[in-house]
Amino acid sequence: MDIESIERIKESALQKIDGAKTIEELDQIRVAYIGKKGEITLVLQSISCLRPEERPKIGALINKVKRQIEAALTQKSISSIKEEEFDETVPEIPVRLGRKHPINQVKEEIVGIFSQMGFGIEQGPEIEQTEYNFDLLNIPPDHPARDMHDTFYISDNLLLRTHTSPVQIRVMKKRKPPIRIIVPGRVYRRDADVSHSPMFHQVEGLLVDKNIRFSDLKGVLACFLHQMFGEDVPVRFRPSYFPFTEPSAEIDIGCILCQYKGCRVCKNTGWLEILGAGMVDPNVLRNVGFDPEEWTGFAFGLGIERIAMLKFGISDIRAFFANDIRFLSQF
Ligand code: FA5
């Protein structure tokens, strides 16, 4: 075996590869040259018959030729497959695209509407200090309103926030009015039935400026609800109580799920509560160092799941968190 005979094997292999017309022919060439009993394989095996000083040079050449033949075979089979075997009528394998979770879709829509009205976005921690979640929001330790929220406590002064309202305090402590923000985020309560989930999402709103009145609050929320649900949907403001707002209101919209007739989700009232709101209590303004004679404001907090249930006609809040792909892929 010498260099010339190896070169000859190479030339003949490359020529045959070049002339091959089908994948089967290429396979035969592969077997004939670099298969278990192929010419190149046999040459490589017979290297032990050479003189020791010749072996490295010839060995390296055979390996190089083997790689060249492999490369030529691969190259040729790619172009052959393109020409012969690509059948454009075979249906493609469908690619399953991920989708945004319905809660995120609704959150983005809510944020979009308030952004258009000039509200900026803020965030706050989900593990919150009792002081921010309650005390500075005018809910002292012995206040009965603490019972309104069934709280997950971490320690005496740390908890999973029960609402997004503590972010009002955080923002007002670091900024002077005018303030116009919304705060989307997760909140937690010991609560579970068809319309209550232990983890759910709220969007807080806060506007503090000079001469802000209840009519401004009504205008902003009515505008939001009509953009969200259409001009025809009934909206009602009900007097209510929150320690951090005075006066306070709860806002209901007609239960679209039952066309206002009454169902298990609206507890047969035809209305579904989706928002709490009111004028920022002067005590809260004082707690963050604002003079209530100079500044007034309104705040609101809405439940994203409730809005998503109405928008998509879903009668059980737990469906959002069951991670059932058949449910999620519908949105
Ligand atoms: C509050 O949480 C007040 N912080 C809202 C607020 C902010 C009032 C600013 C005034 C000023 P409430 O507990 O009502 O309020 O909850 C607000 C909304 O969250 C409700 O209207 C409801 O849509 C939703 N919600 C309450 N509990 C749950 C729950 N367990 N699961 C799903 N949604 C809930």
Short mmCIF file of C-alpha atoms and ligand atoms in Angstrom, two decimals:
data_model
loop_
_atom_site.label_atom_id
_atom_site.label_comp_id
_atom_site.label_asym_id
_atom_site.label_seq_id
_atom_site.Cartn_x
_atom_site.Cartn_y
_atom_site.Cartn_z
CA MET A 1 0.00 0.00 0.00
CA ASP A 2 1.38 3.39 -0.97
CA ILE A 3 0.29 6.97 -1.23
CA GLU A 4 -0.68 6.65 -4.89
CA SER A 5 -3.01 3.69 -4.35
CA ILE A 6 -4.75 5.52 -1.48
CA GLU A 7 -5.17 8.61 -3.69
CA ARG A 8 -6.62 6.36 -6.42
CA ILE A 9 -9.20 4.91 -4.02
CA LYS A 10 -10.11 8.44 -3.01
CA GLU A 11 -10.53 9.65 -6.60
CA SER A 12 -12.71 6.69 -7.53
CA ALA A 13 -14.89 7.14 -4.42
CA LEU A 14 -15.38 10.88 -5.05
CA GLN A 15 -16.17 10.23 -8.70
CA LYS A 16 -18.81 7.64 -7.84
CA ILE A 17 -20.32 9.94 -5.18
CA ASP A 18 -20.49 12.72 -7.73
CA GLY A 19 -22.25 10.52 -10.24
CA ALA A 20 -24.72 8.95 -7.75
CA LYS A 21 -28.36 9.60 -8.55
CA THR A 22 -30.22 8.21 -5.56
CA ILE A 23 -29.87 7.89 -1.81
CA GLU A 24 -29.66 4.09 -2.23
CA GLU A 25 -26.64 4.48 -4.54
CA LEU A 26 -24.96 6.73 -1.98
CA ASP A 27 -25.56 4.10 0.70
CA GLN A 28 -23.92 1.46 -1.46
CA ILE A 29 -20.88 3.71 -2.00
CA ARG A 30 -20.64 4.31 1.73
CA VAL A 31 -20.62 0.56 2.39
CA ALA A 32 -18.12 -0.10 -0.43
CA TYR A 33 -15.57 2.42 0.85
CA ILE A 34 -16.01 3.16 4.53
CA GLY A 35 -18.34 0.35 5.67
CA LYS A 36 -17.02 -2.48 7.90
CA LYS A 37 -15.46 -4.25 4.93
CA GLY A 38 -15.04 -1.16 2.75
CA GLU A 39 -11.82 -0.45 0.83
CA ILE A 40 -10.65 2.36 3.09
CA THR A 41 -11.45 0.35 6.24
CA LEU A 42 -9.43 -2.60 4.97
CA VAL A 43 -6.49 -0.38 4.05
CA LEU A 44 -6.58 1.11 7.54
CA GLN A 45 -6.62 -2.36 9.08
CA SER A 46 -3.61 -3.47 7.03
CA ILE A 47 -1.46 -0.60 8.32
CA SER A 48 0.22 -3.01 10.75
CA CYS A 49 1.96 -4.62 7.78
CA LEU A 50 3.87 -1.40 7.09
CA ARG A 51 7.26 -0.51 8.47
CA PRO A 52 6.84 1.32 11.81
CA GLU A 53 8.36 4.57 10.43
CA GLU A 54 5.83 4.64 7.55
CA ARG A 55 2.77 4.06 9.68
CA PRO A 56 2.10 7.60 11.01
CA LYS A 57 2.24 9.25 7.58
CA ILE A 58 0.09 6.65 5.80
CA GLY A 59 -2.30 6.41 8.76
CA ALA A 60 -2.88 10.16 8.75
CA LEU A 61 -3.48 10.12 5.00
CA ILE A 62 -6.03 7.28 5.21
CA ASN A 63 -7.93 9.07 7.96
CA LYS A 64 -7.92 12.28 5.95
CA VAL A 65 -9.30 10.44 2.88
CA LYS A 66 -11.96 8.77 5.04
CA ARG A 67 -13.12 12.18 6.31
CA GLN A 68 -13.18 13.56 2.76
CA ILE A 69 -15.35 10.66 1.56
CA GLU A 70 -17.71 11.09 4.53
CA ALA A 71 -18.03 14.81 3.86
CA ALA A 72 -18.70 14.23 0.15
CA LEU A 73 -21.37 11.63 1.00
CA THR A 74 -23.11 13.98 3.44
CA GLN A 75 -22.99 16.89 1.03
CA LYS A 76 -24.37 14.81 -1.80
CA SER A 77 -27.15 13.26 0.27
CA ILE A 78 -28.32 16.71 1.40
CA SER A 79 -28.60 17.90 -2.18
CA SER A 80 -30.16 14.62 -3.32
CA ILE A 81 -32.79 14.74 -0.57
CA LYS A 82 -33.60 18.27 -1.62
CA GLU A 83 -34.10 17.18 -5.21
CA GLU A 84 -35.73 13.76 -4.81
CA GLU A 85 -37.25 13.35 -1.43
CA PHE A 86 -38.70 16.68 -0.42
CA ASP A 87 -42.43 16.35 -0.92
CA GLU A 88 -44.07 19.72 -0.46
CA THR A 89 -47.53 18.11 -0.30
CA VAL A 90 -46.80 16.31 2.99
CA PRO A 91 -48.62 18.21 5.75
CA GLU A 92 -46.25 19.94 8.17
CA ILE A 93 -45.95 18.78 11.78
CA PRO A 94 -47.97 21.40 13.66
CA VAL A 95 -45.95 23.58 16.01
CA ARG A 96 -47.85 24.22 19.24
CA LEU A 97 -47.43 27.85 20.13
CA GLY A 98 -47.68 28.97 23.74
CA ARG A 99 -50.31 31.55 24.61
CA LYS A 100 -50.58 34.27 27.20
CA HIS A 101 -52.49 33.20 30.30
CA PRO A 102 -56.00 34.76 30.27
CA ILE A 103 -55.22 36.61 33.51
CA ASN A 104 -52.19 38.20 31.86
CA GLN A 105 -54.23 39.11 28.80
CA VAL A 106 -56.82 40.88 30.94
CA LYS A 107 -54.12 42.51 33.08
CA GLU A 108 -52.50 43.94 29.96
CA GLU A 109 -55.83 45.25 28.72
CA ILE A 110 -56.57 46.95 32.08
CA VAL A 111 -53.07 48.43 32.25
CA GLY A 112 -53.44 49.63 28.64
CA ILE A 113 -56.69 51.50 29.37
CA PHE A 114 -55.28 53.25 32.46
CA SER A 115 -51.99 54.02 30.69
CA GLN A 116 -53.97 55.86 28.03
CA MET A 117 -55.47 57.96 30.83
CA GLY A 118 -51.94 58.85 31.96
CA PHE A 119 -51.49 56.44 34.90
CA GLY A 120 -47.92 55.18 35.42
CA ILE A 121 -47.17 51.62 36.58
CA GLU A 122 -45.72 50.83 40.02
CA GLN A 123 -44.91 47.59 41.85
CA GLY A 124 -44.40 46.53 45.44
CA PRO A 125 -43.34 43.45 47.43
CA GLU A 126 -45.69 40.47 47.89
CA ILE A 127 -44.18 39.77 51.33
CA GLU A 128 -45.21 42.94 53.11
CA GLN A 129 -44.86 44.53 56.52
CA THR A 130 -48.00 44.60 58.67
CA GLU A 131 -47.39 48.33 59.05
CA TYR A 132 -47.82 48.93 55.30
CA ASN A 133 -50.58 46.37 54.72
CA PHE A 134 -52.65 47.64 57.68
CA ASP A 135 -51.39 50.32 60.09
CA LEU A 136 -50.46 53.11 57.70
CA LEU A 137 -53.66 52.41 55.76
CA ASN A 138 -55.58 53.47 58.86
CA ILE A 139 -56.20 49.89 60.04
CA PRO A 140 -54.74 49.77 63.60
CA PRO A 141 -54.13 46.36 65.29
CA ASP A 142 -57.45 46.21 67.14
CA HIS A 143 -59.46 47.52 64.20
CA PRO A 144 -62.30 45.18 63.18
CA ALA A 145 -61.39 45.74 59.52
CA ARG A 146 -58.36 43.44 59.98
CA ASP A 147 -60.91 40.62 60.13
CA MET A 148 -62.20 41.59 56.68
CA HIS A 149 -58.98 40.18 55.27
CA ASP A 150 -58.14 36.60 56.16
CA THR A 151 -54.41 36.98 56.28
CA PHE A 152 -51.53 34.58 55.73
CA TYR A 153 -49.00 35.70 58.36
CA ILE A 154 -45.29 34.92 58.08
CA SER A 155 -44.38 36.43 61.46
CA ASP A 156 -45.89 39.05 63.77
CA ASN A 157 -44.92 41.86 61.45
CA LEU A 158 -44.59 40.13 58.06
CA LEU A 159 -47.41 38.77 55.91
CA LEU A 160 -48.40 37.95 52.35
CA ARG A 161 -50.04 41.19 51.27
CA THR A 162 -53.83 40.91 51.29
CA HIS A 163 -54.27 43.72 48.78
CA THR A 164 -52.20 46.03 46.56
CA SER A 165 -53.08 49.07 48.71
CA PRO A 166 -49.76 49.00 50.68
CA VAL A 167 -48.08 50.15 47.46
CA GLN A 168 -50.08 53.40 47.80
CA ILE A 169 -48.15 54.04 51.03
CA ARG A 170 -44.79 53.06 49.52
CA VAL A 171 -45.27 55.42 46.57
CA MET A 172 -46.61 58.36 48.61
CA LYS A 173 -43.70 58.02 51.05
CA LYS A 174 -41.12 58.40 48.32
CA ARG A 175 -42.88 60.92 46.05
CA LYS A 176 -44.72 64.23 46.30
CA PRO A 177 -48.05 64.84 44.47
CA PRO A 178 -49.27 65.00 41.78
CA ILE A 179 -49.37 61.19 41.78
CA ARG A 180 -51.23 59.08 39.23
CA ILE A 181 -50.37 55.39 39.37
CA ILE A 182 -51.71 51.89 38.93
CA VAL A 183 -50.24 48.81 40.62
CA PRO A 184 -50.95 45.39 39.11
CA GLY A 185 -49.90 42.45 41.30
CA ARG A 186 -50.58 39.23 43.18
CA VAL A 187 -52.32 39.23 46.54
CA TYR A 188 -53.19 36.46 49.03
CA ARG A 189 -56.12 35.65 51.31
CA ARG A 190 -57.41 32.63 53.19
CA ASP A 191 -60.42 32.44 50.90
CA ALA A 192 -61.61 29.73 48.48
CA ASP A 193 -64.85 29.14 46.58
CA VAL A 194 -66.13 29.62 43.00
CA SER A 195 -65.42 33.35 43.04
CA HIS A 196 -62.62 33.51 45.66
CA SER A 197 -59.09 32.21 45.27
CA PRO A 198 -56.31 32.16 47.94
CA MET A 199 -53.99 33.84 45.44
CA PHE A 200 -55.48 36.35 43.07
CA HIS A 201 -54.56 39.54 41.23
CA GLN A 202 -55.52 43.12 41.89
CA VAL A 203 -54.87 46.40 40.17
CA GLU A 204 -54.61 49.31 42.57
CA GLY A 205 -55.15 52.85 41.37
CA LEU A 206 -54.14 56.06 43.15
CA LEU A 207 -54.49 59.66 42.10
CA VAL A 208 -53.49 62.52 44.41
CA ASP A 209 -53.52 66.13 43.30
CA LYS A 210 -55.20 69.48 44.10
CA ASN A 211 -59.04 69.62 44.04
CA ILE A 212 -59.65 65.95 43.27
CA ARG A 213 -63.30 65.06 43.91
CA PHE A 214 -65.51 61.98 44.00
CA SER A 215 -66.85 62.92 40.55
CA ASP A 216 -63.29 62.49 39.17
CA LEU A 217 -63.23 58.96 40.62
CA LYS A 218 -66.63 58.16 39.12
CA GLY A 219 -65.62 59.52 35.73
CA VAL A 220 -62.35 57.59 35.58
CA LEU A 221 -63.91 54.29 36.70
CA ALA A 222 -66.99 54.59 34.45
CA CYS A 223 -64.70 55.35 31.51
CA PHE A 224 -62.58 52.29 32.36
CA LEU A 225 -65.56 49.93 32.80
CA HIS A 226 -67.21 51.03 29.57
CA GLN A 227 -63.98 50.54 27.63
CA MET A 228 -63.56 47.13 29.22
CA PHE A 229 -67.13 45.81 28.92
CA GLY A 230 -68.82 48.03 26.34
CA GLU A 231 -71.02 51.11 26.64
CA ASP A 232 -74.20 49.16 27.47
CA VAL A 233 -73.10 47.22 30.53
CA PRO A 234 -74.87 48.32 33.73
CA VAL A 235 -72.54 49.75 36.39
CA ARG A 236 -73.54 50.65 39.94
CA PHE A 237 -71.71 52.44 42.75
CA ARG A 238 -72.74 51.16 46.20
CA PRO A 239 -71.84 52.99 49.41
CA SER A 240 -69.32 50.91 51.31
CA TYR A 241 -66.58 51.11 53.87
CA PHE A 242 -62.79 50.89 53.66
CA PRO A 243 -60.65 52.24 56.51
CA PHE A 244 -58.30 53.95 54.03
CA THR A 245 -60.96 55.79 52.00
CA GLU A 246 -63.77 58.15 53.00
CA PRO A 247 -66.32 58.14 51.47
CA SER A 248 -65.99 54.63 50.04
CA ALA A 249 -67.85 52.69 47.41
CA GLU A 250 -68.00 49.23 45.95
CA ILE A 251 -68.62 49.04 42.27
CA ASP A 252 -70.61 46.25 40.67
CA ILE A 253 -71.31 45.48 37.07
CA GLY A 254 -74.24 43.49 35.77
CA CYS A 255 -73.38 39.77 35.79
CA ILE A 256 -72.80 39.07 32.11
CA LEU A 257 -72.60 35.33 32.86
CA CYS A 258 -76.35 35.09 33.51
CA GLN A 259 -77.43 38.27 31.68
CA TYR A 260 -78.29 39.84 35.07
CA LYS A 261 -80.83 37.08 35.92
CA GLY A 262 -78.86 35.61 38.86
CA CYS A 263 -76.52 32.62 39.00
CA ARG A 264 -74.21 30.88 41.50
CA VAL A 265 -71.31 33.24 40.64
CA CYS A 266 -73.28 36.43 41.36
CA LYS A 267 -75.04 34.64 44.24
CA ASN A 268 -78.36 35.18 42.47
CA THR A 269 -78.14 38.97 42.65
CA GLY A 270 -77.48 39.68 38.96
CA TRP A 271 -74.50 41.85 40.03
CA LEU A 272 -70.85 41.05 40.52
CA GLU A 273 -68.59 43.14 42.71
CA ILE A 274 -65.36 43.93 40.91
CA LEU A 275 -64.00 47.06 42.51
CA GLY A 276 -63.48 48.82 45.79
CA ALA A 277 -62.82 52.56 45.74
CA GLY A 278 -63.08 55.89 47.53
CA MET A 279 -61.48 59.20 48.38
CA VAL A 280 -58.14 58.76 50.15
CA ASP A 281 -58.79 59.11 53.91
CA PRO A 282 -57.15 62.26 55.40
CA ASN A 283 -55.51 60.01 58.02
CA VAL A 284 -53.70 58.09 55.27
CA LEU A 285 -52.50 61.35 53.72
CA ARG A 286 -51.22 62.48 57.13
CA ASN A 287 -49.48 59.12 57.67
CA VAL A 288 -47.30 59.78 54.63
CA GLY A 289 -46.73 63.45 55.44
CA PHE A 290 -49.20 65.07 53.01
CA ASP A 291 -51.39 67.96 54.19
CA PRO A 292 -55.04 66.89 53.55
CA GLU A 293 -56.01 70.58 53.33
CA GLU A 294 -53.72 70.93 50.34
CA TRP A 295 -54.01 67.52 48.63
CA THR A 296 -56.94 65.23 47.95
CA GLY A 297 -57.12 62.02 46.00
CA PHE A 298 -58.96 58.87 45.13
CA ALA A 299 -57.95 55.22 45.16
CA PHE A 300 -59.43 52.01 43.86
CA GLY A 301 -58.62 48.31 43.84
CA LEU A 302 -60.04 45.83 41.37
CA GLY A 303 -59.90 42.06 41.09
CA ILE A 304 -58.46 40.90 37.76
CA GLU A 305 -59.93 37.36 38.01
CA ARG A 306 -63.45 38.72 38.46
CA ILE A 307 -63.05 40.85 35.35
CA ALA A 308 -61.60 37.92 33.39
CA MET A 309 -64.51 35.69 34.52
CA LEU A 310 -66.99 38.19 33.18
CA LYS A 311 -65.10 38.86 29.97
CA PHE A 312 -64.65 35.19 29.07
CA GLY A 313 -67.84 33.80 30.68
CA ILE A 314 -66.04 31.59 33.22
CA SER A 315 -68.11 30.47 36.18
CA ASP A 316 -65.38 29.07 38.44
CA ILE A 317 -62.31 31.12 39.41
CA ARG A 318 -60.32 27.93 40.13
CA ALA A 319 -60.17 27.15 36.39
CA PHE A 320 -57.52 29.91 36.01
CA PHE A 321 -55.09 28.12 38.28
CA ALA A 322 -55.72 24.43 37.51
CA ASN A 323 -53.22 24.54 34.62
CA ASP A 324 -55.48 22.45 32.39
CA ILE A 325 -54.08 22.91 28.89
CA ARG A 326 -57.56 22.29 27.34
CA PHE A 327 -58.85 25.30 29.30
CA LEU A 328 -55.84 27.55 28.72
CA SER A 329 -55.57 26.89 24.98
CA GLN A 330 -59.01 28.43 24.39
CA PHE A 331 -57.79 31.98 24.98
C1 FA5 B 1 -59.61 45.70 48.73
O1 FA5 B 1 -58.79 44.81 48.67
C2 FA5 B 1 -59.22 47.16 48.78
N1 FA5 B 1 -57.80 47.26 48.99
C3 FA5 B 1 -59.62 47.82 47.48
C4 FA5 B 1 -59.54 49.30 47.55
C5 FA5 B 1 -58.42 49.93 47.10
C6 FA5 B 1 -60.61 50.03 48.10
C7 FA5 B 1 -58.33 51.32 47.16
C8 FA5 B 1 -60.54 51.41 48.17
C9 FA5 B 1 -59.39 52.02 47.69
P1 FA5 B 1 -61.67 44.14 48.52
O2 FA5 B 1 -61.34 43.28 49.66
O3 FA5 B 1 -63.10 44.43 48.30
O4 FA5 B 1 -60.93 45.53 48.60
O5 FA5 B 1 -61.07 43.50 47.18
C10 FA5 B 1 -61.07 44.20 45.94
C11 FA5 B 1 -61.49 43.28 44.81
O6 FA5 B 1 -60.68 42.11 44.79
C12 FA5 B 1 -62.90 42.76 44.95
O7 FA5 B 1 -63.81 43.67 44.40
C13 FA5 B 1 -62.85 41.49 44.17
O8 FA5 B 1 -63.02 41.77 42.78
C14 FA5 B 1 -61.46 41.01 44.35
N2 FA5 B 1 -61.34 39.93 45.34
C15 FA5 B 1 -61.39 40.01 46.67
N3 FA5 B 1 -61.17 38.82 47.25
C16 FA5 B 1 -60.93 37.94 46.24
C17 FA5 B 1 -60.59 36.56 46.18
N4 FA5 B 1 -60.38 35.81 47.26
N5 FA5 B 1 -60.43 36.01 44.95
C18 FA5 B 1 -60.57 36.75 43.85
N6 FA5 B 1 -60.87 38.06 43.83
C19 FA5 B 1 -61.04 38.66 45.02
#
